[in-house]
Coordinates of C-alpha atoms in Angstrom, one line a residue:
Chain A
M23 CA 3.3 -55.0 -8.7
T24 CA 3.8 -58.6 -9.3
T25 CA 5.8 -58.9 -6.1
T26 CA 3.0 -57.5 -4.0
T27 CA 0.6 -60.0 -5.5
T28 CA 2.8 -62.9 -4.9
Q29 CA 3.5 -62.0 -1.3
R30 CA -0.2 -61.5 -0.5
D31 CA -1.1 -64.8 -2.2
S32 CA 1.8 -66.7 -0.7
A33 CA 0.9 -66.0 2.9
P34 CA -2.2 -68.3 3.1
V35 CA -0.4 -71.0 1.1
A36 CA 2.7 -71.1 3.3
G37 CA 1.1 -70.6 6.6
G38 CA -2.7 -70.7 6.3
P39 CA -4.3 -71.3 9.7
A40 CA -6.4 -74.2 8.4
P41 CA -4.4 -76.2 5.9
A42 CA -7.0 -78.9 5.7
L43 CA -9.6 -76.5 4.2
R44 CA -7.1 -75.2 1.6
P45 CA -8.3 -76.1 -1.9
R46 CA -5.8 -78.2 -3.7
R47 CA -5.8 -76.2 -6.8
T48 CA -4.3 -73.1 -5.2
V49 CA -1.4 -71.8 -7.2
P50 CA 1.7 -72.0 -4.9
W51 CA 2.8 -68.4 -5.4
G52 CA 5.4 -68.7 -2.6
K53 CA 7.1 -71.6 -4.3
I54 CA 7.0 -69.8 -7.7
A55 CA 8.6 -66.7 -6.2
A56 CA 11.2 -68.9 -4.5
W57 CA 12.0 -70.6 -7.8
A58 CA 12.2 -67.3 -9.5
A59 CA 14.7 -66.1 -7.0
M60 CA 16.7 -69.2 -7.4
V61 CA 16.8 -68.8 -11.2
I62 CA 18.0 -65.2 -10.8
F63 CA 20.8 -66.4 -8.6
L64 CA 21.7 -69.1 -11.1
L65 CA 21.7 -66.5 -13.9
I66 CA 24.1 -64.3 -12.0
T67 CA 26.2 -67.3 -11.2
L68 CA 26.4 -68.6 -14.7
F69 CA 26.3 -65.5 -16.9
P70 CA 30.0 -64.7 -16.6
F71 CA 30.9 -68.2 -17.9
Y72 CA 28.7 -67.6 -20.9
W73 CA 30.2 -64.2 -21.4
M74 CA 33.7 -65.6 -21.4
L75 CA 32.7 -68.0 -24.2
R76 CA 30.8 -65.3 -26.1
T77 CA 33.7 -62.9 -26.0
A78 CA 36.3 -65.4 -26.7
L79 CA 34.5 -66.3 -29.9
S80 CA 34.1 -62.7 -31.0
S81 CA 36.6 -60.5 -32.8
N82 CA 38.0 -57.4 -31.0
N83 CA 37.0 -55.1 -33.8
A84 CA 33.4 -56.3 -33.8
L85 CA 33.3 -56.1 -30.0
A86 CA 34.2 -52.4 -30.2
T87 CA 31.4 -51.6 -32.5
D88 CA 28.7 -53.9 -31.1
P89 CA 29.5 -54.6 -27.5
G90 CA 25.9 -55.2 -26.4
S91 CA 25.0 -58.2 -28.6
L92 CA 24.2 -61.3 -26.5
L93 CA 25.7 -63.6 -29.2
P94 CA 29.3 -63.6 -30.4
V95 CA 30.0 -60.8 -32.8
G96 CA 32.4 -61.3 -35.7
L97 CA 32.5 -65.0 -34.9
N98 CA 36.0 -66.3 -35.1
T99 CA 38.6 -68.4 -33.1
G100 CA 41.3 -65.8 -33.2
G101 CA 41.3 -65.4 -29.4
F102 CA 42.0 -69.1 -28.9
E103 CA 44.6 -69.0 -31.7
R104 CA 46.5 -66.2 -29.9
V105 CA 46.4 -68.1 -26.6
F106 CA 47.8 -71.2 -28.1
G107 CA 50.4 -69.3 -30.1
L108 CA 49.0 -70.3 -33.5
Q109 CA 48.8 -66.8 -34.9
D110 CA 51.7 -64.9 -36.4
V111 CA 52.5 -61.5 -34.9
E112 CA 51.0 -59.4 -37.7
T113 CA 47.6 -61.2 -37.7
A114 CA 47.6 -61.0 -33.9
I115 CA 48.2 -57.3 -33.9
S116 CA 45.7 -56.7 -36.6
Q117 CA 43.1 -58.6 -34.6
G118 CA 43.8 -56.5 -31.5
G119 CA 46.3 -58.8 -29.8
S120 CA 49.5 -57.6 -28.2
G121 CA 51.7 -59.7 -30.5
A122 CA 53.8 -60.7 -27.5
S123 CA 54.3 -64.5 -27.4
I124 CA 52.6 -66.3 -24.6
N125 CA 54.0 -69.7 -23.9
F126 CA 50.7 -71.2 -23.0
W127 CA 51.6 -74.9 -23.1
R128 CA 54.6 -74.2 -20.8
Y129 CA 52.3 -72.5 -18.2
L130 CA 49.8 -75.3 -18.5
L131 CA 52.5 -77.8 -18.0
N132 CA 53.8 -75.9 -15.0
S133 CA 50.4 -75.7 -13.4
V134 CA 49.8 -79.4 -13.9
L135 CA 53.2 -80.3 -12.5
V136 CA 52.7 -78.1 -9.4
A137 CA 49.2 -79.1 -8.7
T138 CA 49.7 -82.8 -9.2
T139 CA 52.9 -83.0 -7.2
I140 CA 51.4 -81.0 -4.3
T141 CA 48.3 -83.1 -4.4
V142 CA 50.0 -86.5 -4.4
V143 CA 52.8 -85.7 -1.8
Q144 CA 50.6 -83.6 0.5
T145 CA 47.7 -86.1 0.6
F146 CA 50.1 -89.0 1.3
S147 CA 52.1 -87.1 3.9
C148 CA 49.0 -85.9 5.7
A149 CA 47.4 -89.4 5.5
M150 CA 50.4 -90.9 7.3
A151 CA 50.3 -88.1 9.9
A152 CA 46.6 -88.5 10.4
Y153 CA 47.0 -92.2 10.9
A154 CA 49.7 -91.6 13.5
F155 CA 47.4 -89.2 15.3
S156 CA 44.4 -91.4 15.1
R157 CA 45.5 -95.0 15.6
L158 CA 49.1 -95.2 16.8
R159 CA 49.9 -95.0 20.5
W160 CA 52.8 -92.8 21.4
R161 CA 53.7 -90.4 24.1
G162 CA 52.9 -86.7 23.4
R163 CA 50.5 -87.6 20.6
D164 CA 47.7 -85.2 21.8
L165 CA 50.1 -82.4 22.4
V166 CA 51.7 -82.7 19.0
F167 CA 48.3 -82.9 17.4
M168 CA 47.3 -79.7 19.2
I169 CA 50.3 -78.0 17.8
F170 CA 49.4 -79.1 14.3
L171 CA 45.8 -77.9 14.9
G172 CA 47.1 -74.6 16.2
S173 CA 48.9 -74.0 13.0
L174 CA 45.5 -73.7 11.3
M175 CA 45.3 -70.3 12.9
I176 CA 48.4 -68.9 11.2
P177 CA 47.1 -66.9 8.2
Q178 CA 48.9 -67.4 4.9
I179 CA 50.0 -63.9 4.7
F180 CA 52.2 -64.2 7.7
T181 CA 54.3 -67.0 6.3
L182 CA 54.6 -65.6 2.8
L183 CA 57.4 -63.1 3.3
P184 CA 59.6 -65.2 5.6
N185 CA 59.0 -68.2 3.3
F186 CA 60.0 -66.2 0.3
I187 CA 63.3 -65.2 2.0
L188 CA 63.8 -68.9 2.9
I189 CA 63.2 -70.0 -0.7
K190 CA 65.5 -67.2 -1.9
N191 CA 68.3 -68.3 0.4
L192 CA 67.9 -71.9 -0.8
G193 CA 68.3 -70.6 -4.3
L194 CA 64.9 -71.9 -5.4
V195 CA 63.3 -68.6 -6.5
D196 CA 61.8 -69.0 -10.0
T197 CA 61.7 -72.8 -9.8
L198 CA 58.7 -75.1 -9.6
L199 CA 60.1 -76.7 -6.5
G200 CA 60.2 -73.3 -4.9
I201 CA 56.5 -72.8 -5.6
M202 CA 55.6 -76.3 -4.3
L203 CA 57.7 -76.6 -1.2
P204 CA 55.7 -74.6 1.4
T205 CA 52.6 -76.6 0.8
L206 CA 54.2 -79.8 -0.4
F207 CA 54.1 -81.7 2.9
I208 CA 51.6 -80.2 5.1
S209 CA 48.0 -79.0 5.3
S210 CA 46.8 -79.0 8.8
F211 CA 43.3 -79.1 7.5
A212 CA 44.0 -82.3 5.5
I213 CA 45.4 -84.0 8.6
F214 CA 42.4 -83.0 10.7
F215 CA 40.0 -84.1 8.0
L216 CA 41.6 -87.5 7.6
R217 CA 42.0 -88.1 11.3
Q218 CA 38.3 -87.6 11.7
F219 CA 37.7 -90.3 9.1
F220 CA 40.3 -92.7 10.4
N221 CA 38.8 -92.4 13.9
N222 CA 35.6 -93.8 12.5
V223 CA 37.1 -96.8 10.7
S224 CA 36.1 -99.9 12.5
R225 CA 38.8 -101.2 14.8
E226 CA 37.8 -104.9 14.4
V227 CA 39.1 -105.2 10.9
E228 CA 42.4 -103.7 12.0
E229 CA 42.7 -105.9 15.1
A230 CA 42.1 -109.0 12.9
A231 CA 45.0 -108.0 10.6
L232 CA 47.2 -107.3 13.6
I233 CA 46.5 -110.7 15.1
D234 CA 47.4 -112.3 11.8
G235 CA 50.8 -110.8 12.3
A236 CA 50.7 -107.7 10.1
S237 CA 52.6 -104.7 11.3
K238 CA 50.8 -101.4 11.8
A239 CA 52.6 -99.9 8.9
R240 CA 51.3 -102.7 6.7
V241 CA 47.8 -102.3 8.1
F242 CA 48.0 -98.7 7.1
F243 CA 49.1 -99.3 3.5
T244 CA 47.1 -102.4 2.7
L245 CA 44.0 -101.8 4.8
I246 CA 43.4 -98.2 5.9
L247 CA 44.4 -96.5 2.7
P248 CA 42.1 -98.6 0.4
I249 CA 39.2 -98.3 2.9
S250 CA 39.6 -94.6 2.9
S251 CA 39.8 -94.1 -0.9
A252 CA 36.6 -92.0 -1.0
P253 CA 37.6 -89.3 1.5
L254 CA 41.2 -89.4 0.1
A255 CA 39.8 -88.7 -3.3
T256 CA 37.7 -85.9 -2.1
L257 CA 40.6 -84.3 -0.3
A258 CA 42.9 -84.8 -3.2
L259 CA 40.4 -83.0 -5.5
L260 CA 40.1 -80.1 -3.1
T261 CA 43.9 -79.9 -2.8
Y262 CA 44.3 -79.9 -6.5
M263 CA 41.8 -77.1 -6.9
T264 CA 43.5 -75.0 -4.3
A265 CA 46.9 -75.6 -5.8
W266 CA 45.6 -74.9 -9.3
N267 CA 44.0 -71.6 -8.4
E268 CA 46.8 -70.3 -6.1
Y269 CA 48.2 -67.0 -7.1
F270 CA 49.9 -64.8 -4.5
W271 CA 52.7 -67.2 -3.6
S272 CA 53.4 -68.1 -7.2
L273 CA 53.5 -64.4 -8.1
M274 CA 56.2 -63.9 -5.5
V275 CA 58.3 -66.8 -6.6
S276 CA 58.1 -67.1 -10.3
Y277 CA 59.7 -64.5 -12.6
T278 CA 60.2 -66.2 -15.9
D279 CA 58.4 -68.7 -18.1
Q280 CA 60.4 -71.6 -16.6
S281 CA 58.3 -71.5 -13.4
R282 CA 55.3 -69.4 -14.4
V283 CA 52.0 -71.0 -13.7
L284 CA 48.7 -70.3 -15.4
T285 CA 47.2 -67.9 -12.8
V286 CA 50.4 -65.7 -12.9
A287 CA 50.6 -65.9 -16.7
L288 CA 47.0 -64.7 -16.9
G289 CA 47.9 -61.7 -14.8
V290 CA 50.8 -61.0 -17.1
F291 CA 48.7 -61.4 -20.2
R292 CA 46.2 -59.0 -18.8
A293 CA 48.9 -56.4 -18.1
Q294 CA 50.3 -56.6 -21.7
A295 CA 47.4 -54.7 -23.1
P296 CA 48.3 -53.3 -26.6
G297 CA 47.9 -49.5 -27.2
T298 CA 44.5 -50.1 -28.8
G299 CA 43.0 -51.3 -25.5
P300 CA 42.9 -54.8 -24.0
D301 CA 42.7 -57.8 -26.2
W302 CA 39.4 -58.9 -24.6
S303 CA 38.8 -61.7 -27.0
G304 CA 42.2 -63.2 -26.3
L305 CA 41.9 -62.6 -22.6
M306 CA 38.5 -64.3 -22.3
A307 CA 39.8 -67.2 -24.4
A308 CA 42.8 -67.5 -22.0
T309 CA 40.6 -67.4 -18.8
L310 CA 38.3 -70.0 -20.3
V311 CA 41.2 -72.3 -21.2
A312 CA 42.7 -71.7 -17.7
A313 CA 39.5 -72.5 -16.0
A314 CA 38.6 -75.4 -18.2
P315 CA 40.6 -78.2 -16.5
M316 CA 38.9 -77.4 -13.1
L317 CA 35.5 -77.2 -14.7
I318 CA 36.0 -80.6 -16.4
L319 CA 37.4 -82.2 -13.3
F320 CA 34.4 -80.8 -11.4
A321 CA 31.9 -82.1 -14.0
L322 CA 33.4 -85.5 -13.5
F323 CA 33.4 -85.5 -9.7
A324 CA 30.7 -82.9 -9.0
K325 CA 28.7 -85.2 -6.7
K326 CA 31.6 -86.1 -4.6
I327 CA 32.8 -82.6 -4.2
V328 CA 29.4 -81.1 -3.5
N329 CA 28.6 -83.7 -0.9
S330 CA 31.9 -83.3 0.8
I331 CA 31.3 -79.7 1.5
G332 CA 29.8 -79.7 4.9
F333 CA 30.8 -79.7 8.4
S334 CA 34.1 -81.4 7.6
G335 CA 34.8 -78.4 5.5
I336 CA 34.6 -75.9 8.3
K337 CA 35.8 -77.8 11.3
Chain B
M10 CA 62.1 -99.5 23.7
S11 CA 63.2 -100.5 20.3
T12 CA 61.0 -103.6 20.2
A13 CA 58.1 -101.9 18.6
T14 CA 57.9 -104.1 15.5
T15 CA 59.1 -107.4 16.9
S16 CA 56.8 -107.4 19.9
T17 CA 53.8 -107.5 17.6
R18 CA 54.7 -111.0 16.6
S19 CA 56.2 -112.3 19.8
A20 CA 53.6 -111.1 22.2
P21 CA 50.3 -110.4 20.4
T22 CA 48.4 -110.3 23.7
R23 CA 50.3 -107.2 24.9
R24 CA 49.5 -105.4 21.7
R25 CA 47.1 -103.0 23.3
R26 CA 49.8 -101.6 25.6
K27 CA 52.3 -101.5 22.8
D28 CA 54.1 -98.3 22.1
D29 CA 54.2 -97.2 18.5
T30 CA 56.6 -94.3 19.0
K31 CA 59.0 -95.3 16.3
L32 CA 56.5 -95.8 13.6
A33 CA 54.6 -92.7 14.7
L34 CA 57.7 -90.5 14.4
L35 CA 58.3 -92.0 10.9
F36 CA 54.7 -91.3 9.9
I37 CA 54.6 -87.7 11.1
A38 CA 58.1 -86.9 9.9
P39 CA 57.1 -85.4 6.4
A40 CA 54.2 -83.4 7.8
S41 CA 56.3 -82.2 10.8
F42 CA 59.1 -81.2 8.4
G43 CA 56.6 -79.1 6.5
L44 CA 55.1 -77.7 9.7
L45 CA 58.4 -76.7 11.3
V46 CA 60.2 -75.3 8.2
F47 CA 57.3 -73.6 6.4
L48 CA 54.9 -72.6 9.2
V49 CA 56.6 -72.4 12.6
W50 CA 60.0 -71.2 11.4
P51 CA 58.5 -68.4 9.2
L52 CA 56.3 -67.4 12.2
L53 CA 59.5 -66.8 14.3
T54 CA 61.6 -65.3 11.5
G55 CA 58.7 -63.1 10.5
L56 CA 58.5 -61.6 14.0
Y57 CA 62.3 -61.1 13.9
Y58 CA 62.3 -59.4 10.5
S59 CA 59.6 -57.0 11.7
L60 CA 62.2 -55.8 14.3
T61 CA 64.9 -55.2 11.6
E62 CA 65.6 -53.1 8.7
Y63 CA 66.0 -55.5 5.8
T64 CA 66.3 -54.8 2.1
T65 CA 67.2 -58.3 1.1
L66 CA 70.4 -57.0 -0.5
T67 CA 72.0 -56.5 2.9
P68 CA 71.5 -58.7 6.0
P69 CA 68.8 -57.6 8.4
S70 CA 69.9 -55.0 11.0
W71 CA 68.2 -54.8 14.3
V72 CA 66.1 -51.6 14.8
G73 CA 63.9 -52.7 17.7
L74 CA 60.4 -51.3 17.6
E75 CA 61.2 -48.7 15.0
N76 CA 59.0 -50.3 12.3
Y77 CA 56.0 -50.4 14.6
R78 CA 56.6 -46.7 15.6
R79 CA 56.7 -45.9 11.9
L80 CA 53.6 -48.0 11.2
L81 CA 51.5 -46.1 13.8
A82 CA 52.4 -42.8 12.1
D83 CA 52.0 -44.1 8.5
P84 CA 48.9 -42.6 6.9
V85 CA 49.1 -45.1 4.0
F86 CA 48.8 -48.0 6.5
W87 CA 45.8 -46.5 8.2
N88 CA 44.2 -45.8 4.9
S89 CA 44.8 -49.4 3.7
L90 CA 43.4 -50.6 7.0
K91 CA 40.3 -48.5 6.4
V92 CA 40.0 -49.7 2.8
T93 CA 40.3 -53.3 4.0
V94 CA 37.7 -53.0 6.7
V95 CA 35.2 -51.4 4.2
Y96 CA 35.9 -54.2 1.8
V97 CA 35.4 -56.9 4.4
A98 CA 32.2 -55.2 5.6
I99 CA 30.6 -55.1 2.1
N100 CA 32.0 -58.5 1.1
I101 CA 30.9 -60.4 4.2
G102 CA 27.7 -58.5 4.6
V103 CA 26.4 -59.1 1.1
Q104 CA 27.9 -62.6 0.8
T105 CA 26.4 -63.9 4.0
I106 CA 22.9 -62.6 3.3
V107 CA 23.0 -63.9 -0.3
A108 CA 24.4 -67.3 0.7
L109 CA 21.8 -67.6 3.4
V110 CA 19.0 -66.9 1.0
I111 CA 20.4 -69.4 -1.5
A112 CA 20.9 -72.1 1.2
V113 CA 17.3 -71.6 2.5
L114 CA 15.9 -71.7 -1.0
M115 CA 17.7 -74.9 -1.7
Q116 CA 16.6 -76.4 1.6
R117 CA 13.0 -75.6 1.0
L118 CA 12.9 -76.3 -2.8
T119 CA 15.2 -79.1 -3.8
Q120 CA 18.0 -81.4 -2.9
S121 CA 19.2 -81.6 -6.4
T122 CA 23.0 -82.2 -6.7
V123 CA 23.0 -80.7 -10.2
L124 CA 21.7 -77.4 -8.8
R125 CA 24.2 -77.5 -6.0
S126 CA 27.0 -78.1 -8.5
L127 CA 26.0 -75.2 -10.6
V128 CA 25.9 -72.9 -7.6
L129 CA 29.4 -74.0 -6.8
A130 CA 30.8 -73.3 -10.3
P131 CA 32.3 -69.9 -9.6
Y132 CA 34.3 -71.2 -6.7
L133 CA 36.2 -73.5 -9.1
V134 CA 37.8 -70.8 -11.1
S135 CA 40.6 -68.8 -9.6
N136 CA 40.4 -65.3 -8.2
V137 CA 42.5 -64.3 -11.2
V138 CA 40.0 -65.6 -13.7
A139 CA 37.1 -64.1 -11.8
A140 CA 38.9 -60.7 -11.7
I141 CA 39.7 -60.7 -15.4
V142 CA 36.1 -61.7 -16.4
F143 CA 34.6 -58.9 -14.3
L144 CA 37.2 -56.4 -15.5
W145 CA 35.6 -57.0 -18.9
I146 CA 32.0 -57.3 -17.8
L147 CA 32.3 -54.1 -15.8
D148 CA 34.4 -52.2 -18.3
T149 CA 33.5 -48.6 -18.5
Q150 CA 33.0 -48.3 -22.3
L151 CA 32.4 -51.8 -23.6
G152 CA 31.3 -53.8 -20.5
I153 CA 27.9 -55.4 -20.8
V154 CA 26.7 -54.0 -17.5
N155 CA 27.4 -50.4 -18.6
I156 CA 25.8 -51.0 -21.9
F157 CA 22.8 -52.2 -20.0
L158 CA 22.8 -49.3 -17.6
Q159 CA 22.9 -46.9 -20.6
W160 CA 20.2 -48.7 -22.3
V161 CA 18.0 -48.4 -19.2
G162 CA 18.9 -44.7 -19.1
F163 CA 21.7 -44.3 -16.5
D164 CA 25.1 -42.9 -17.0
P165 CA 27.9 -45.4 -17.3
V166 CA 29.8 -46.2 -14.1
S167 CA 33.5 -46.4 -13.9
F168 CA 33.5 -49.5 -11.7
W169 CA 37.2 -50.0 -11.6
S170 CA 38.5 -46.5 -11.9
S171 CA 36.3 -44.5 -9.6
E172 CA 37.5 -44.1 -6.0
T173 CA 33.9 -44.6 -4.7
W174 CA 33.1 -47.6 -6.7
V175 CA 36.3 -49.6 -6.8
I176 CA 36.1 -51.3 -3.4
P177 CA 32.4 -52.2 -3.6
T178 CA 33.2 -53.6 -7.1
V179 CA 36.1 -55.8 -5.8
A180 CA 33.9 -56.9 -2.9
L181 CA 31.0 -57.9 -5.1
V182 CA 33.3 -59.7 -7.6
N183 CA 34.5 -61.8 -4.7
V184 CA 30.9 -62.3 -3.5
W185 CA 30.2 -63.8 -6.9
R186 CA 33.1 -66.3 -6.5
H187 CA 32.3 -67.3 -2.9
M188 CA 28.6 -67.1 -2.5
G189 CA 27.9 -70.6 -3.8
Y190 CA 30.5 -72.2 -1.6
T191 CA 29.3 -70.3 1.5
A192 CA 25.7 -71.3 0.6
L193 CA 26.7 -74.9 0.5
L194 CA 28.4 -74.7 3.9
L195 CA 25.2 -73.2 5.3
F196 CA 23.1 -75.7 3.4
A197 CA 25.0 -78.5 5.1
G198 CA 24.1 -76.8 8.4
L199 CA 20.5 -76.5 7.5
Q200 CA 20.3 -80.2 6.7
S201 CA 21.0 -81.0 10.3
I202 CA 17.8 -79.3 11.4
P203 CA 15.2 -82.0 11.8
T204 CA 12.3 -81.7 9.3
F205 CA 9.7 -82.5 11.9
L206 CA 10.3 -79.1 13.5
Y207 CA 9.0 -77.5 10.3
E208 CA 6.1 -79.9 10.0
A209 CA 5.1 -79.2 13.6
A210 CA 5.4 -75.5 13.0
R211 CA 3.3 -75.7 9.9
T212 CA 0.5 -77.6 11.6
E213 CA 0.6 -74.8 14.2
G214 CA 0.0 -72.4 11.3
A215 CA 3.4 -70.8 11.1
G216 CA 4.4 -69.1 7.9
E217 CA 7.7 -69.4 6.1
I218 CA 9.1 -66.2 7.5
T219 CA 8.1 -67.1 11.0
M220 CA 9.7 -70.6 10.6
F221 CA 12.9 -68.9 9.3
R222 CA 13.1 -66.6 12.2
R223 CA 12.1 -69.0 14.9
I224 CA 13.5 -72.3 13.7
T225 CA 16.1 -71.9 11.0
L226 CA 18.1 -68.9 12.3
P227 CA 18.5 -70.0 15.9
L228 CA 19.4 -73.5 15.0
L229 CA 21.8 -72.4 12.3
R230 CA 23.6 -70.0 14.6
P231 CA 26.6 -72.1 15.6
I232 CA 27.3 -73.0 11.9
L233 CA 26.7 -69.4 10.9
A234 CA 29.2 -68.2 13.5
L235 CA 31.8 -70.7 12.3
V236 CA 31.3 -69.8 8.6
L237 CA 31.6 -66.1 9.6
I238 CA 34.9 -66.6 11.3
M239 CA 36.2 -68.5 8.3
T240 CA 35.0 -66.1 5.7
I241 CA 36.0 -62.9 7.5
I242 CA 39.5 -64.2 8.0
G243 CA 39.7 -65.1 4.3
S244 CA 38.2 -61.8 3.4
F245 CA 40.8 -59.8 5.3
Q246 CA 43.5 -61.5 3.2
V247 CA 42.1 -60.1 -0.1
F248 CA 44.9 -59.7 -2.6
D249 CA 44.5 -61.5 -5.9
T250 CA 41.6 -59.5 -7.3
V251 CA 43.1 -56.2 -6.5
S252 CA 46.5 -57.2 -7.8
V253 CA 45.1 -58.3 -11.2
T254 CA 42.7 -55.4 -11.7
T255 CA 43.7 -52.1 -10.0
Q256 CA 47.0 -52.7 -8.3
G257 CA 45.6 -50.6 -5.4
G258 CA 44.5 -47.6 -7.5
P259 CA 43.0 -45.2 -8.2
A260 CA 44.9 -43.1 -5.7
D261 CA 45.2 -45.9 -3.1
A262 CA 41.4 -46.3 -3.0
S263 CA 41.7 -50.0 -3.3
K264 CA 45.1 -50.5 -1.6
V265 CA 44.1 -53.2 0.8
L266 CA 46.5 -54.3 3.5
Q267 CA 48.0 -57.2 1.6
M268 CA 48.5 -55.1 -1.5
Y269 CA 50.4 -52.6 0.6
I270 CA 52.5 -55.4 2.2
Y271 CA 53.3 -56.8 -1.3
D272 CA 54.2 -53.3 -2.6
K273 CA 56.5 -52.6 0.4
A274 CA 58.2 -56.0 0.1
F275 CA 58.5 -56.4 -3.7
A276 CA 58.4 -52.9 -5.2
Q277 CA 60.3 -51.1 -2.5
Y278 CA 62.2 -54.0 -1.0
E279 CA 61.4 -53.0 2.6
F280 CA 61.1 -56.5 4.0
G281 CA 61.4 -55.3 7.6
Y282 CA 58.6 -52.9 7.4
A283 CA 56.5 -55.2 5.3
S284 CA 57.0 -57.9 8.0
A285 CA 55.8 -55.4 10.6
L286 CA 52.7 -54.8 8.5
S287 CA 51.9 -58.5 8.3
V288 CA 52.3 -58.7 12.1
A289 CA 49.7 -56.0 12.3
L290 CA 47.4 -58.0 10.1
L291 CA 48.1 -61.1 12.1
V292 CA 47.1 -59.3 15.3
I293 CA 43.9 -58.1 13.7
L294 CA 43.0 -61.5 12.6
M295 CA 43.7 -63.0 16.0
V296 CA 41.5 -60.4 17.7
I297 CA 38.7 -61.1 15.3
T298 CA 39.0 -64.8 15.7
F299 CA 39.0 -64.7 19.5
A300 CA 36.2 -62.2 19.6
Q301 CA 34.0 -64.3 17.3
Y302 CA 34.9 -67.5 19.0
W303 CA 33.9 -66.0 22.3
M304 CA 30.7 -64.6 20.9
S305 CA 29.7 -67.9 19.3
R306 CA 30.5 -69.7 22.6
A307 CA 28.3 -67.2 24.4
G308 CA 25.5 -67.9 22.0
Q309 CA 25.7 -71.7 22.1
S310 CA 23.4 -72.3 25.1
D311 CA 20.2 -72.2 23.1
L312 CA 21.5 -74.2 20.2
D313 CA 21.5 -77.7 21.3

């Protein structure tokens, strides 16, 4: 009923044949409907985040009896305590946890190490390559660049199994290095992204430095890299996010706590459901804690990330 | 020609012709190492493994096209292909429409960075987190969605354990995670459409719907095509969500191709056959890419 009214009313507002005659007081129904739709999308988008928090702060026993309440039920921090290993086994089991120990800090450390190393090394390695493709003169440059570009077409799945065998033969299964290696040095996307940017850096600055006697390597390190700090930071953030959220490859390579990253640990945590049913409160606390670093990082750099998503992101 | 560095100083006038081969090779060395060892080499060995019987315990033994012959007669493979295609259809269909609506709403309503950031939030969490959260939200007994359905008067739905529901459920969970990101990509495309076109159309008396059909959609088509190629390729590689939630069940109803490949390789140690399966997936992805690339090229004439 309301929708029909809005649509009928919105027609003259949006596309009335004589806008000049339109009275200014007309309620912009079309706009209101559009905002209403936007709000609904936002609710769908954000509700799961709230639900994580609400469940994490509830107790499992209360959740079982009062699952429909929009506020936390049986308010307590037991879920978080189980995640951080602050609860003894009996309390954990009595509160619906599995009682199995989860070495959360270890997984967090592993995730941080993997994501940080990949981000630093990959960004640097790709920046150098992008510079070589953008500003250096050498034979075969365009051909080699086409090969790099072509590798964008290889889907991840195809390299996973052979890479696993390679890592296994190198004796690196269940090590952090094994998880990092395949993406440590290369992302064809990163090379392409940075090459686009370097292409647009003014040549005059560079020429001036060269005339002063600086080598091209020096120009790259002291001139090009600082000038490009904005796109480098954006790229680094996206790389960090990808590495942090990666699951499939880590699942293949890591078997024990020594190399288990957060995403894989979450999967294991979810699979260890006690006989009484999953420890939802603990699980939601764990997902929230696992997602928190990215959400915080995002909150700090939201503007940068949001504005970087555009054509550069798809070409 | 080993004078690359010295010539800079001795003969600055000839700089333009200078050859930077040495430095260039040094600069592309790390990336090339990564490319050759972890992308090109696996591509070749992957093809080779697909022609062998390989259990990882014993060295691979050549079997020619045997794995492919087996694959063509493997009902589980065909089922997982069907499951994957259904998944991609639902996932991409819903996601593209929703993302397009969000993008157009943002274009017409606000340029707010805060709003765009909020829309992007789900993309920041991993597939694993998204999967576990929706495992809970859509739980048959205690999930809030089912509580709501019962409150409205419906029967509870076993989203994760019904053969009919499981694939739509996985598809929609991934729509939730990716719709904001896709919307922002489309939004970036919309921003390149000059506003005077809309102003002109409005003075001509065109409504929002007409403007969407006659201006937005045609001008957005190249971006839309590109976004579709990207999202479809990504969608075909669905794994994380299924692995965390159903492991392919119930009764293979959610056994997508990557899940099947993973099972074959890591549960049954048939690396040769698993490699053949990934070749099949690679071929499918290549066909889709070329088909779409060709179609978007064909449609490019009326875009610029």
